[in-house]
Coordinates of C-alpha atoms in Angstrom, one line a residue:
M90 CA -38.1 15.0 58.3
A91 CA -37.9 13.5 54.8
T92 CA -35.7 10.8 53.4
F93 CA -33.6 11.3 50.3
S94 CA -34.7 8.4 48.1
D95 CA -32.5 5.5 46.9
D96 CA -32.9 6.4 43.2
R97 CA -31.6 9.9 43.9
L98 CA -28.7 8.6 45.9
E99 CA -27.7 6.4 43.0
K100 CA -27.9 9.5 40.7
L101 CA -25.6 11.4 43.1
K102 CA -23.1 8.5 43.1
S103 CA -23.0 8.4 39.3
S104 CA -22.9 12.2 38.6
N105 CA -20.2 14.9 38.8
P106 CA -20.4 17.8 39.7
I107 CA -23.1 17.8 42.4
F108 CA -25.2 21.0 43.0
I109 CA -26.2 21.8 46.6
T110 CA -29.0 24.4 46.8
Y111 CA -31.0 26.0 49.4
A112 CA -34.2 26.7 47.4
Y113 CA -36.0 23.6 46.2
W114 CA -37.1 25.3 43.0
T115 CA -33.4 25.9 42.1
F116 CA -32.7 22.2 42.7
Y117 CA -35.7 21.3 40.6
N118 CA -34.5 23.5 37.7
I119 CA -31.0 21.9 37.9
E120 CA -32.5 18.4 37.7
M121 CA -34.6 19.4 34.7
C122 CA -31.4 20.4 32.9
G123 CA -29.8 17.1 33.6
G124 CA -27.9 17.9 36.7
A125 CA -27.9 16.2 40.1
G126 CA -28.1 17.7 43.5
V127 CA -29.6 18.2 46.9
S128 CA -31.9 20.9 48.3
V129 CA -31.6 21.7 52.0
E130 CA -34.6 24.1 52.2
D131 CA -36.8 24.1 55.3
G132 CA -40.0 23.8 53.3
A133 CA -41.8 21.5 51.0
A134 CA -38.6 19.5 50.5
G135 CA -37.8 19.2 54.2
R136 CA -34.5 18.5 55.8
W137 CA -33.3 15.1 54.8
D138 CA -33.0 12.7 57.7
N139 CA -30.4 10.4 55.9
K140 CA -27.6 13.1 55.7
T141 CA -25.0 10.4 56.4
A142 CA -26.0 8.5 53.2
I143 CA -26.0 11.8 51.2
E144 CA -22.5 12.7 52.4
S145 CA -21.2 9.3 51.6
A146 CA -22.6 9.6 48.1
L147 CA -20.9 12.9 47.6
A148 CA -17.5 11.8 48.7
G149 CA -14.8 12.8 46.2
K150 CA -17.2 14.8 44.1
D151 CA -16.9 18.4 42.8
I152 CA -19.4 20.4 44.7
V153 CA -21.3 23.5 43.5
F154 CA -23.1 25.4 46.2
V155 CA -26.0 27.5 44.8
G156 CA -27.7 29.9 47.1
D157 CA -27.6 30.5 50.8
V158 CA -26.7 27.0 52.1
P159 CA -26.8 27.0 55.9
Q160 CA -23.3 26.6 57.3
D161 CA -24.5 24.1 60.0
Y162 CA -26.3 21.7 57.6
F163 CA -23.4 19.4 56.8
S164 CA -20.9 17.8 59.2
A165 CA -17.5 19.2 59.9
A166 CA -16.0 16.1 58.4
F167 CA -17.9 16.6 55.2
K168 CA -16.9 20.3 54.9
S169 CA -13.3 19.2 55.3
S170 CA -13.6 16.5 52.6
V171 CA -15.1 18.8 49.9
H172 CA -13.4 22.1 50.4
R173 CA -10.7 21.5 47.8
S174 CA -13.3 21.2 45.0
A175 CA -16.1 23.5 46.3
I176 CA -17.5 26.2 44.1
Q177 CA -19.8 29.0 45.3
T178 CA -22.0 30.7 42.7
K179 CA -23.1 34.4 43.1
A180 CA -26.6 33.8 41.5
D181 CA -29.3 33.2 44.1
V182 CA -26.9 34.0 46.9
A183 CA -27.9 36.2 49.8
H184 CA -24.4 36.3 51.2
A185 CA -21.1 34.6 50.4
L186 CA -20.0 31.8 52.5
D187 CA -17.2 32.5 55.0
D188 CA -13.7 31.5 53.9
S189 CA -13.4 29.5 57.1
Y190 CA -16.2 27.3 55.8
F191 CA -14.5 26.5 52.4
E192 CA -10.8 27.3 52.5
T193 CA -10.6 27.6 48.7
R194 CA -13.3 28.0 46.1
V195 CA -14.2 29.5 42.8
S196 CA -16.1 32.8 42.9
L197 CA -17.9 32.6 39.6
G198 CA -19.2 36.2 39.9
S199 CA -15.7 37.7 40.1
G200 CA -14.0 35.1 37.8
A201 CA -11.4 34.2 40.4
V202 CA -10.3 30.6 40.2
D203 CA -8.8 28.7 43.1
F204 CA -9.8 25.1 43.2
D205 CA -8.5 21.7 42.4
V206 CA -8.1 21.5 38.5
H207 CA -5.2 19.2 38.1
D208 CA -5.8 17.0 35.0
R209 CA -7.9 16.8 31.8
D210 CA -10.9 15.2 33.5
S211 CA -11.1 17.8 36.3
A212 CA -10.7 20.6 33.7
I213 CA -13.6 19.2 31.6
R214 CA -15.7 19.1 34.8
A215 CA -14.8 22.7 35.6
A216 CA -15.7 23.8 32.0
E217 CA -19.1 22.1 32.3
T218 CA -19.7 23.7 35.7
F219 CA -18.8 27.2 34.3
K220 CA -21.3 26.6 31.5
L221 CA -24.1 25.7 34.0
A222 CA -23.3 28.8 36.0
K223 CA -23.4 30.9 32.8
V224 CA -19.7 32.0 33.2
D225 CA -17.8 32.8 30.0
L226 CA -15.3 29.9 29.5
R227 CA -12.8 32.3 27.9
N228 CA -12.4 34.0 31.3
H229 CA -10.6 30.8 32.3
D230 CA -8.8 30.1 29.1
S231 CA -5.2 29.8 30.5
L232 CA -6.3 27.3 33.2
L233 CA -8.3 25.1 30.9
R234 CA -5.7 25.1 28.1
K235 CA -3.1 23.9 30.5
Y236 CA -5.0 20.5 30.7
G237 CA -6.0 20.2 27.0
V238 CA -9.4 22.0 27.2
Y239 CA -9.7 24.9 24.6
P240 CA -12.6 27.4 24.8
T241 CA -13.9 28.3 21.4
S242 CA -16.6 30.6 22.6
A243 CA -18.3 31.7 25.8
T244 CA -20.1 28.3 26.1
T245 CA -18.2 25.9 23.9
Y246 CA -14.9 24.1 24.0
V247 CA -12.9 21.4 22.3
T248 CA -10.6 18.9 24.1
S249 CA -7.4 17.3 23.0
F250 CA -7.1 13.5 23.0
K251 CA -5.9 12.1 26.2
T252 CA -2.2 11.1 25.6
Y253 CA 0.8 10.0 27.5
D254 CA 4.5 10.3 26.6
V255 CA 6.6 7.2 26.1
A256 CA 9.5 9.0 27.8
D257 CA 7.4 9.2 31.0
M258 CA 6.6 5.5 31.1
P259 CA 9.5 4.5 33.4
T260 CA 8.1 6.8 36.1
M261 CA 4.4 6.1 35.5
D262 CA 2.4 3.9 37.8
I263 CA 1.5 1.2 35.3
K264 CA -0.6 -1.5 36.9
P265 CA -0.5 -5.0 35.6
P266 CA -3.8 -6.4 34.2
E267 CA -6.2 -7.8 36.7
F268 CA -7.8 -11.2 36.5
V269 CA -10.8 -13.0 37.9
I270 CA -9.1 -16.3 36.8
P271 CA -5.4 -15.5 36.3
G272 CA -4.2 -16.6 32.9
L273 CA -7.7 -17.3 31.6
L274 CA -10.3 -14.6 32.4
P275 CA -9.0 -11.0 32.7
V276 CA -11.0 -7.9 33.8
G277 CA -12.6 -6.5 30.7
L278 CA -14.7 -8.1 28.0
T279 CA -14.3 -11.8 27.0
V280 CA -16.4 -13.5 24.3
F281 CA -16.9 -17.2 24.6
A282 CA -18.1 -19.0 21.4
A283 CA -19.0 -22.6 20.6
P284 CA -21.6 -24.4 18.5
S285 CA -25.1 -24.7 19.9
K286 CA -25.7 -27.3 22.7
F287 CA -21.9 -27.8 23.1
G288 CA -21.8 -27.4 26.8
K289 CA -21.1 -23.6 27.2
S290 CA -23.7 -23.2 29.9
W291 CA -22.2 -26.1 31.9
A292 CA -18.9 -24.3 31.8
C293 CA -20.5 -21.0 32.9
I294 CA -22.3 -22.5 35.9
D295 CA -19.1 -24.4 36.9
M296 CA -17.2 -21.2 36.7
C297 CA -19.6 -19.3 38.9
L298 CA -19.3 -22.1 41.5
A299 CA -15.5 -22.0 41.3
V300 CA -15.0 -18.2 41.7
S301 CA -17.7 -17.9 44.4
Q302 CA -15.7 -20.4 46.5
G303 CA -12.2 -19.4 45.4
I304 CA -11.4 -22.9 44.1
P305 CA -9.6 -23.7 40.8
F306 CA -11.4 -23.7 37.5
W307 CA -10.0 -26.0 34.8
G308 CA -6.8 -26.2 36.8
F309 CA -6.4 -22.3 37.0
P310 CA -6.6 -20.6 40.4
T311 CA -9.4 -18.1 40.9
N312 CA -9.6 -14.8 42.8
R313 CA -12.6 -15.3 45.0
C314 CA -15.5 -13.0 44.3
E315 CA -19.3 -13.0 43.7
A316 CA -20.8 -13.6 40.3
I317 CA -23.9 -12.3 38.4
Y318 CA -25.2 -14.9 36.0
F319 CA -27.7 -13.8 33.3
D320 CA -29.3 -17.1 32.5
L321 CA -31.2 -15.8 29.6
E322 CA -31.9 -19.1 27.8
G323 CA -32.8 -21.1 30.9
D324 CA -35.0 -20.9 33.9
I325 CA -34.8 -21.7 37.6
N326 CA -35.9 -25.3 37.2
N327 CA -33.3 -26.0 34.5
L328 CA -30.6 -24.3 36.6
N329 CA -31.5 -26.2 39.7
K330 CA -31.2 -29.6 37.8
R331 CA -27.8 -28.5 36.6
L332 CA -26.6 -27.5 40.0
Q333 CA -27.7 -30.8 41.4
A334 CA -26.0 -32.7 38.6
L335 CA -22.8 -30.8 39.4
G336 CA -23.1 -31.9 43.0
C337 CA -22.9 -28.4 44.4
Q338 CA -23.8 -27.2 47.9
Y339 CA -25.6 -24.0 46.7
P340 CA -22.8 -21.6 47.8
D341 CA -23.4 -17.9 48.6
G342 CA -22.3 -15.2 46.2
I343 CA -24.0 -16.3 42.9
H344 CA -26.8 -13.9 41.8
V345 CA -29.0 -15.0 38.9
A346 CA -31.2 -13.0 36.5
D347 CA -33.3 -14.7 33.8
R348 CA -36.3 -12.5 33.1
D349 CA -37.2 -8.9 32.2
I350 CA -33.8 -8.0 31.0
P351 CA -33.7 -5.1 28.5
D352 CA -31.3 -5.1 25.5
L353 CA -28.2 -3.0 25.1
D354 CA -30.1 -0.3 23.3
H355 CA -32.8 0.0 26.0
G356 CA -31.0 0.2 29.4
F357 CA -29.1 -3.0 30.0
L358 CA -26.0 -1.2 31.2
D359 CA -28.0 1.0 33.5
G360 CA -29.6 -2.0 35.1
L361 CA -26.3 -3.8 35.3
L362 CA -24.8 -0.8 37.2
A363 CA -27.6 -0.8 39.7
T364 CA -27.2 -4.5 40.1
L365 CA -23.5 -4.0 40.9
Y366 CA -24.5 -1.4 43.5
K367 CA -26.8 -4.1 45.0
F368 CA -24.0 -6.7 44.9
P369 CA -20.8 -4.7 45.1
E370 CA -18.5 -7.8 45.7
S371 CA -19.4 -9.1 42.2
K372 CA -16.4 -9.2 39.8
L373 CA -17.7 -11.9 37.4
I374 CA -20.6 -11.2 35.1
I375 CA -21.8 -13.9 32.6
I376 CA -24.3 -13.1 29.9
D377 CA -25.7 -16.3 28.5
T378 CA -26.3 -15.6 25.7
I379 CA -25.4 -12.1 24.3
G380 CA -27.8 -12.6 21.4
R381 CA -30.7 -12.2 23.9
I382 CA -29.7 -8.6 24.7
R383 CA -27.6 -7.6 21.7
G384 CA -29.8 -4.8 20.4
G385 CA -30.2 -3.7 16.8
S386 CA -28.4 -1.7 14.1
K387 CA -28.9 2.0 13.7
R388 CA -29.7 3.5 10.4
G389 CA -26.7 3.5 8.2
E390 CA -24.7 1.1 10.3
D391 CA -23.2 -2.0 8.8
A392 CA -22.7 -5.2 10.9
Y393 CA -19.1 -4.3 11.8
Q394 CA -20.2 -0.8 13.1
T395 CA -23.1 -2.2 15.0
D396 CA -21.0 -4.9 16.7
T397 CA -18.2 -2.4 17.5
R398 CA -20.7 0.0 19.1
L399 CA -22.6 -2.6 21.2
Y400 CA -19.5 -4.6 22.4
K401 CA -17.5 -1.4 23.0
G402 CA -20.2 -0.3 25.5
L403 CA -19.8 -3.6 27.4
Q404 CA -16.0 -3.4 27.3
E405 CA -15.9 0.2 28.6
F406 CA -18.3 -0.7 31.3
A407 CA -16.2 -3.7 32.4
K408 CA -13.0 -1.5 32.5
K409 CA -14.6 1.3 34.3
H410 CA -16.1 -0.9 37.0
N411 CA -13.2 -3.3 37.2
V412 CA -15.2 -6.5 36.4
A413 CA -14.9 -9.4 34.0
I414 CA -17.8 -9.7 31.6
L415 CA -18.1 -13.0 29.8
C416 CA -20.5 -13.0 26.8
I417 CA -21.6 -16.3 25.5
T418 CA -22.3 -16.6 21.8
H419 CA -22.4 -19.3 19.1
T420 CA -20.4 -20.2 16.0
K421 CA -22.0 -19.8 12.6
K422 CA -24.3 -22.6 11.7
C423 CA -23.5 -25.3 9.1
V424 CA -19.8 -24.4 8.9
N425 CA -16.8 -26.6 8.9
L426 CA -14.4 -25.2 11.5
D427 CA -11.5 -27.1 9.9
A428 CA -12.0 -24.9 6.8
Y429 CA -10.9 -21.8 8.7
D430 CA -7.2 -21.0 9.1
D431 CA -8.4 -18.8 12.1
P432 CA -11.0 -20.7 14.1
F433 CA -12.3 -17.4 15.5
A434 CA -13.5 -16.4 12.1
A435 CA -16.3 -19.0 12.6
M436 CA -17.8 -16.9 15.4
Q437 CA -21.2 -15.4 14.9
G438 CA -21.1 -11.7 14.2
S439 CA -18.6 -9.5 12.3
A440 CA -14.9 -8.9 12.9
G441 CA -15.9 -6.1 15.2
V442 CA -16.6 -8.6 18.0
I443 CA -13.1 -10.0 18.3
G444 CA -11.7 -6.6 17.5
V445 CA -13.3 -5.1 20.6
A446 CA -13.0 -8.0 23.0
D447 CA -10.1 -8.1 25.4
C448 CA -10.1 -11.9 25.3
T449 CA -11.8 -14.5 23.1
W450 CA -12.5 -18.1 23.8
M451 CA -13.8 -20.9 21.5
I452 CA -14.6 -24.6 21.9
A453 CA -14.2 -26.4 18.5
G454 CA -14.3 -30.0 17.4
K455 CA -16.7 -32.6 16.1
R456 CA -19.8 -33.0 18.2
D457 CA -19.4 -36.8 18.5
D458 CA -15.7 -36.7 19.4
G459 CA -14.8 -37.3 23.0
E460 CA -12.2 -34.5 23.0
K461 CA -12.6 -30.9 21.8
Y462 CA -10.2 -28.0 21.3
F463 CA -10.3 -24.9 23.4
H464 CA -8.8 -21.8 21.7
L465 CA -7.9 -18.6 23.6
T466 CA -6.6 -15.3 22.3
G467 CA -6.4 -11.9 24.0
R468 CA -4.5 -8.9 25.0
S469 CA -3.7 -9.9 28.5
C470 CA -3.5 -13.7 28.2
E471 CA -1.1 -15.9 26.3
E472 CA -2.4 -17.6 23.2
M473 CA -3.7 -21.1 24.0
K474 CA -4.9 -24.2 22.2
A475 CA -5.8 -26.8 24.7
T476 CA -7.5 -30.2 24.5
I477 CA -10.6 -30.5 26.7
S478 CA -13.2 -33.1 27.3
F479 CA -16.7 -33.1 28.8
D480 CA -17.2 -35.7 31.6
Q481 CA -20.7 -36.9 31.2
E482 CA -20.7 -38.3 34.7
T483 CA -19.6 -35.2 36.6
K484 CA -21.0 -32.8 33.9
R485 CA -17.8 -30.8 34.0
W486 CA -15.3 -29.9 31.3
K487 CA -11.7 -31.0 32.0
L488 CA -8.7 -29.3 30.5
L489 CA -6.3 -32.1 29.5
G490 CA -3.4 -30.0 28.5
D491 CA -1.8 -28.0 25.7
T492 CA -2.8 -29.6 22.5
E493 CA 0.6 -29.6 20.8
Q494 CA 2.3 -30.9 23.9
L495 CA -0.4 -33.5 24.5
N496 CA -0.2 -34.7 20.9
E497 CA 3.6 -34.9 21.2
A498 CA 3.4 -36.9 24.4
R499 CA 0.9 -39.3 22.9
K500 CA 3.0 -39.7 19.8
Q501 CA 6.0 -40.5 22.0
S502 CA 4.0 -43.0 24.0
E503 CA 2.6 -44.7 20.9
W504 CA 6.2 -44.9 19.5
Q505 CA 7.4 -46.4 22.7
D506 CA 4.7 -49.1 22.4
N507 CA 5.1 -49.7 18.7
P508 CA 5.3 -53.5 18.4
I509 CA 7.8 -53.5 15.4
R510 CA 10.2 -51.1 17.2
R511 CA 10.0 -53.2 20.4
T512 CA 10.7 -56.4 18.5
L513 CA 13.7 -54.9 16.6
L514 CA 15.2 -53.6 19.9
L515 CA 14.9 -57.1 21.4
L516 CA 16.5 -58.7 18.3
L517 CA 19.5 -56.3 18.4
E518 CA 20.1 -56.7 22.2
N519 CA 23.0 -59.1 21.7
Q520 CA 24.1 -58.5 18.1
S521 CA 24.9 -55.5 15.9
Y522 CA 22.6 -56.6 13.0
V523 CA 20.2 -59.2 11.8
V524 CA 18.9 -60.3 8.4
I525 CA 15.3 -61.5 8.6
N526 CA 12.5 -62.0 6.1
K527 CA 9.1 -60.6 6.7
E528 CA 7.5 -64.0 7.5
D529 CA 10.0 -64.6 10.4
L530 CA 9.6 -61.0 11.5
F531 CA 5.9 -61.5 11.6
E532 CA 6.3 -64.5 13.9
A533 CA 8.8 -62.6 16.1
V534 CA 6.5 -59.6 16.6
S535 CA 3.7 -61.9 17.6
E536 CA 5.9 -63.9 20.0
K537 CA 7.6 -61.0 21.7
T538 CA 4.8 -58.4 21.9
N539 CA 1.6 -60.4 21.5
F540 CA 0.6 -58.1 18.7
L541 CA -0.7 -59.8 15.5
F542 CA -0.6 -58.0 12.1
N543 CA -3.1 -59.2 9.5
S544 CA -0.3 -60.6 7.3
P545 CA 3.5 -60.5 6.7
T546 CA 2.9 -58.2 3.8
E547 CA 1.1 -55.7 6.0
L548 CA 4.0 -55.8 8.5
G549 CA 6.5 -55.3 5.7
K550 CA 4.7 -52.1 4.6
K551 CA 4.5 -50.8 8.2
L552 CA 8.3 -51.5 8.6
K553 CA 9.1 -49.4 5.5
A554 CA 6.7 -46.6 6.7
I555 CA 8.5 -46.2 10.0
S556 CA 12.1 -46.8 8.8
S557 CA 13.0 -43.0 8.9
E558 CA 11.7 -42.7 12.5
L559 CA 13.7 -45.9 13.5
L560 CA 16.8 -44.3 12.1
S561 CA 16.4 -40.8 13.6
I562 CA 15.0 -41.8 17.0
D563 CA 16.5 -45.2 17.8
K564 CA 19.5 -45.3 15.4
I565 CA 18.2 -48.5 13.8
R566 CA 18.8 -48.8 10.1
V567 CA 16.4 -50.8 7.9
E568 CA 17.6 -52.0 4.5
D569 CA 15.7 -54.0 2.0
V570 CA 18.2 -56.6 0.8
G571 CA 15.8 -58.1 -1.8
V572 CA 14.5 -61.6 -2.1
R573 CA 16.5 -64.4 -0.4
K574 CA 15.4 -68.0 -0.7
G575 CA 12.1 -66.8 -2.2
K576 CA 11.3 -64.4 0.6
R577 CA 11.6 -60.6 1.0
S578 CA 14.3 -59.9 3.5
F579 CA 15.6 -57.0 5.5
R580 CA 18.9 -56.2 7.1
I581 CA 18.3 -54.6 10.5
S582 CA 21.4 -53.0 12.1
K583 CA 22.5 -50.6 14.8
C584 CA 24.1 -47.3 13.6

């Protein structure tokens, strides 16, 4: 007995259609042409002893039987599961399989078609199967055309673009966007930019800890899942120090890779797919940083075309496998972010990056400031500009709130505590107006609020500066009534 190897099982899982042959040389020739399959010959190949694993890998696939495949080789359950998409070729066949084995099939030799072609994708698979079986595509023109596949010769075809009609949308099964962190991190590709050494990796590690335990991140709930973290700028010692600083308990469900990672031009996505097979519960993938695996430009490509090609590959992978990929990158060096109307224009790379990304994050602000700004834009998330701060004691970012709302709340708080406003309200408690010079007002402010201006002149300037706010907010009118008894005086009244 022989065992069908893991790498071949992975090929079966990722291929369609699958060719099942009797003769091993037939199977070998199919593999040499790029196909994937299984030989069941009692000879050099042997009968595989892990048939259950093979049958599991073939679930839901379009099956092409080539040759005299023994009827008792596969289980009854397997025969039942594949009969709607089974194809039997005439080449290399001693006798046709009984109809009771496969209830419906395509007999390529006679050109009869009776199997499950029901949409554009299944029609394309059928066309490719016909080509491999050396069947003239034009013999099946009416079937293929029905689903947008148009034979142009015996072995070539063109396909229409995949479309849908707006009129059909009310009856379509339109699923809402999925999230790993609802409102913050959708399934798809997200790019996270900030200046170098700004704390991006701290945020990434904290995020892995949060989602692996299903606890909130920055105040947002998380959908519990496993995470794959590509720590491409660190090592195990540095990561261990950071985990200890975060006070974590080393939870299950975080898988780290930091060495021997190929770039996007040399097999990164293939390796990522295999890693997802290894850790199938993983829904969060963090690449820290994308520059380490970005790959290069092809001849004739400009920066926009290169970025679009490379990031599109990541985005399509994320959508296909229903995962969230978070790519860490930097902002351009030696730039003033305040000079950009759009802060995302300061990201490294071309406009192709933000054009492809489903969601984009950025942390901006002055390095020495205690508070920074977090910007978010995306297709599935609402626009966000929030104020965040990095707690040096806990080594975690904290989201303080919406920047505009936070600034307004702070402005209102500062206004409530304004010493001039508080003094005027107290002076008008029992009278409708008061006439007071700036020297007496200086003393009143000091007495009633314990706030001391540098001089009466400074206070007078501050009073004039806030007179419009006093009128609009507190209905207090301030009028300069000129010099009385040698001193600048003001009439303060309720409106």
